Amino acid sequence: MDAWGRKQPVTIYDIAARAGVSPATVSRVLRGATRVAEPKKTAVLAAAAALRYRPNLMAKDLASGRSQTVGMVMPELESPFWGRLLTGVERQLRACGYHLLTMGAPDADTERQALDLLLTHQVDGIVLARGTLPYREIKEMVGDIPAVRVCWWEGFLEGGGIAVDNREGARVAMRHLLELGHRRIAYVSGPMWQADASARHAGYCNALAGAGIEPDPGLVVERDFLMEGGLPAMTELLRRRRDFTAVFVGNDQMALGALLALERARLRVPQDVSVIGYDDDTFTEYCRPPLTTMRQPVQDMARVAVASILARLRGETYALPSFTATLVVRESTALAPAAAAPRPARRRATA
Amino acid sequence: MDAWGRKQPVTIYDIAARAGVSPATVSRVLRGATRVAEPKKTAVLAAAAALRYRPNLMAKDLASGRSQTVGMVMPELESPFWGRLLTGVERQLRACGYHLLTMGAPDADTERQALDLLLTHQVDGIVLARGTLPYREIKEMVGDIPAVRVCWWEGFLEGGGIAVDNREGARVAMRHLLELGHRRIAYVSGPMWQADASARHAGYCNALAGAGIEPDPGLVVERDFLMEGGLPAMTELLRRRRDFTAVFVGNDQMALGALLALERARLRVPQDVSVIGYDDDTFTEYCRPPLTTMRQPVQDMARVAVASILARLRGETYALPSFTATLVVRESTALAPAAAAPRPARRRATA
DNA sequence: CTGTTAGCGCATTCAA
DNA sequence: TTGAATGCGCTAACAG
């Protein structure tokens, strides 16, 4: 059965028998904790190799009480932005000998389930990417296990989260546009009930105010944070009015959709209207025109997220640094068309 | 300690005590397997709720021998294409009450580790996305546990994998180009050591031959399957010669990079050169021009992958259907420029 | 139907 | 150092 390489209930007992030691000793050398006499050690290792032993994590975790796994719940598994965070977290974790269990949670309900499942899986720590649940509820669920919230200020590790200041980021983006001479600037927003979207909106309004410009609700549209949202958002904006010369788009994915809408409307970017995105997703460098955007230090945030969790796991404290988004100027923004020669307003399609 | 909501070693014994039944009964009602008297049942449920009981999967899995988890190893966690597969698999799995453990494995070595880790995690089944390890090796590792290989013909479940016929897909793409009158068609390839890249190359050559066109090695470039690969690939192609009127790009990501290179070279798409990609990634619909591409039925493949694994888990057999890529015509391909008016070859930048 | 009794595979006391 | 014994939390035969 066994010699034939069939089923594999190869346990430390098998190894112990083959190496002529006790199971406890096998456990010890396999885990490299306490010292074991060299000869026995090699014997055990040899036996393990010969038997093609594969430890049973379930048993190990159950016995030790630790799972060496941290869970991560994110809005979507498949996303240019969250994907980068995922990759970063996974890399860091693996480098530290931890495993990652991911879970996609698009809405509050799924998020609750996901969190619950992770806890059930006995994860040692949790990384929550943005998330929509209120602080209190999450805190209550995770209890004492180390957790961090990324891309959301209201964290639950030592009182703070890991995120860039979206308000400030939006302000920087707006300043760029303002400095280029734009006055009528539209804002294509993600769902306002999501903190990042509303924070960016706040920054947008704030920047406008700072420049002495009256915010115009008619210049703001709200759609999903997706390419599929950017297109209709921009289309709607163009339907309403075409006198804006620049638009700040809530994230790069929407910006891509917006770019297409603009082209469909025969408007050139950046000659006719400047577009600035947010996130600095990979594709922004390759789309045409390459997109000016606000870069979020995703890798750094991932690194800090993992580091803070592992630190807490070791009983240490960890001070969360703050992050800022930086402007990456590419080719989708340019000087505002001369005020003297305003782009002729086209006749609106409806009424 | 417990009443204060502190640490949570709430076990079925606690519930049993509170509900006045035996642990076994608790286990039964919690798992809904065998029938239990209604009164006891409600008592248990109430106790569980009151105690905020959360099952310990480690223990459950250890005892039952099943983990209710399937593992998936993919080339990269963050990718427009693999991301869709991941999402699809996760959704299917969750719908069936299973969990997903993912692992990114860019190279053979990491892939081995990933597989090993999944096995160690006692996953009930495995989904391998493409993968680079040879069939024999994988088969030997996974042994009898249900596994499927997606996007690769040489599978290990009932002898086959789940994939579209890349050779045929490439042929269809080429036929489209050929029908538009293109004769000199370049091929921007992914790493040829990856089966999908070489299969598509084969289809490319085959289609050319079918049209009586001599394949020209000078029209083929090989780079990574990424946006970052597409740009230099196309640049290199243009450096070599500029007499092709169309290019078949190995995947959409590369195509996006290629599009940028083309624009940098002042070549218009599709007027000057037609471009066709592969995969039908989400962004293809939104980039400019929207990309003509070969759609892979990712969701269907994900569904089948999961279904086949669960079927095998139940001891049933499952016949793997075959999949085909379908042409999605958008705006990056057009009739070949009239042969009578060949685009003037520009002076090469170097020698 | 339901309680009792054994482990699952491993880590971890406690002696030796 | 190392072996023997105990238990992690739960499921799975067994009886009753």
XYZ file of N, CA, C and O (backbone and C1' of nucleotides) in Angstrom, chain A residues 11-13 27 53 59, chain C residues 9-14:
66
model
N 2.764 9.624 8.532
C 2.775 10.533 9.676
C 4.135 10.523 10.365
O 5.024 9.767 9.977
N 4.239 11.336 11.350
C 5.509 11.364 12.063
C 5.759 10.040 12.776
O 6.879 9.720 13.111
N 4.697 9.267 12.956
C 4.864 7.975 13.600
C 5.612 7.037 12.663
O 6.449 6.250 13.074
N 9.020 15.254 15.611
C 8.392 16.573 15.619
C 9.440 17.641 15.881
O 9.457 18.680 15.224
N 7.414 12.203 3.134
C 6.514 12.753 4.151
C 6.050 14.163 3.822
O 6.807 14.998 3.349
N -3.492 19.250 11.259
C -3.093 18.713 12.552
C -2.125 19.641 13.262
O -2.253 19.922 14.448
P -3.960 10.559 10.242
O -2.956 11.702 10.712
C -2.956 12.962 10.041
C -2.092 13.935 10.811
C -0.664 13.464 11.070
O 0.222 14.488 10.656
C -1.677 14.154 13.083
P 1.729 14.467 10.934
O 1.818 15.421 12.185
C 1.405 16.773 12.039
C 1.293 17.429 13.397
C 2.616 17.620 14.133
O 2.876 19.012 14.239
C 0.903 16.805 15.579
P 4.256 19.562 14.738
O 3.874 20.063 16.192
C 2.936 21.108 16.311
C 2.639 21.369 17.775
C 3.839 21.813 18.610
O 3.355 22.788 19.511
C 2.903 19.857 19.545
P 4.353 23.762 20.271
O 4.003 23.359 21.750
C 2.995 22.372 21.927
C 2.909 21.917 23.346
C 4.076 22.266 24.254
O 3.562 22.508 25.555
C 3.876 19.919 24.105
P 4.382 23.475 26.564
O 5.484 22.527 27.191
C 5.600 22.382 28.599
C 4.439 21.615 29.177
C 4.854 20.874 30.462
O 4.104 21.328 31.575
C 4.096 19.322 28.771
P 4.562 21.021 33.018
O 4.987 19.481 33.004
C 3.998 18.467 33.187
C 4.687 17.131 33.234
C 5.824 17.095 34.269
O 5.618 16.015 35.163
C 6.564 16.276 32.137
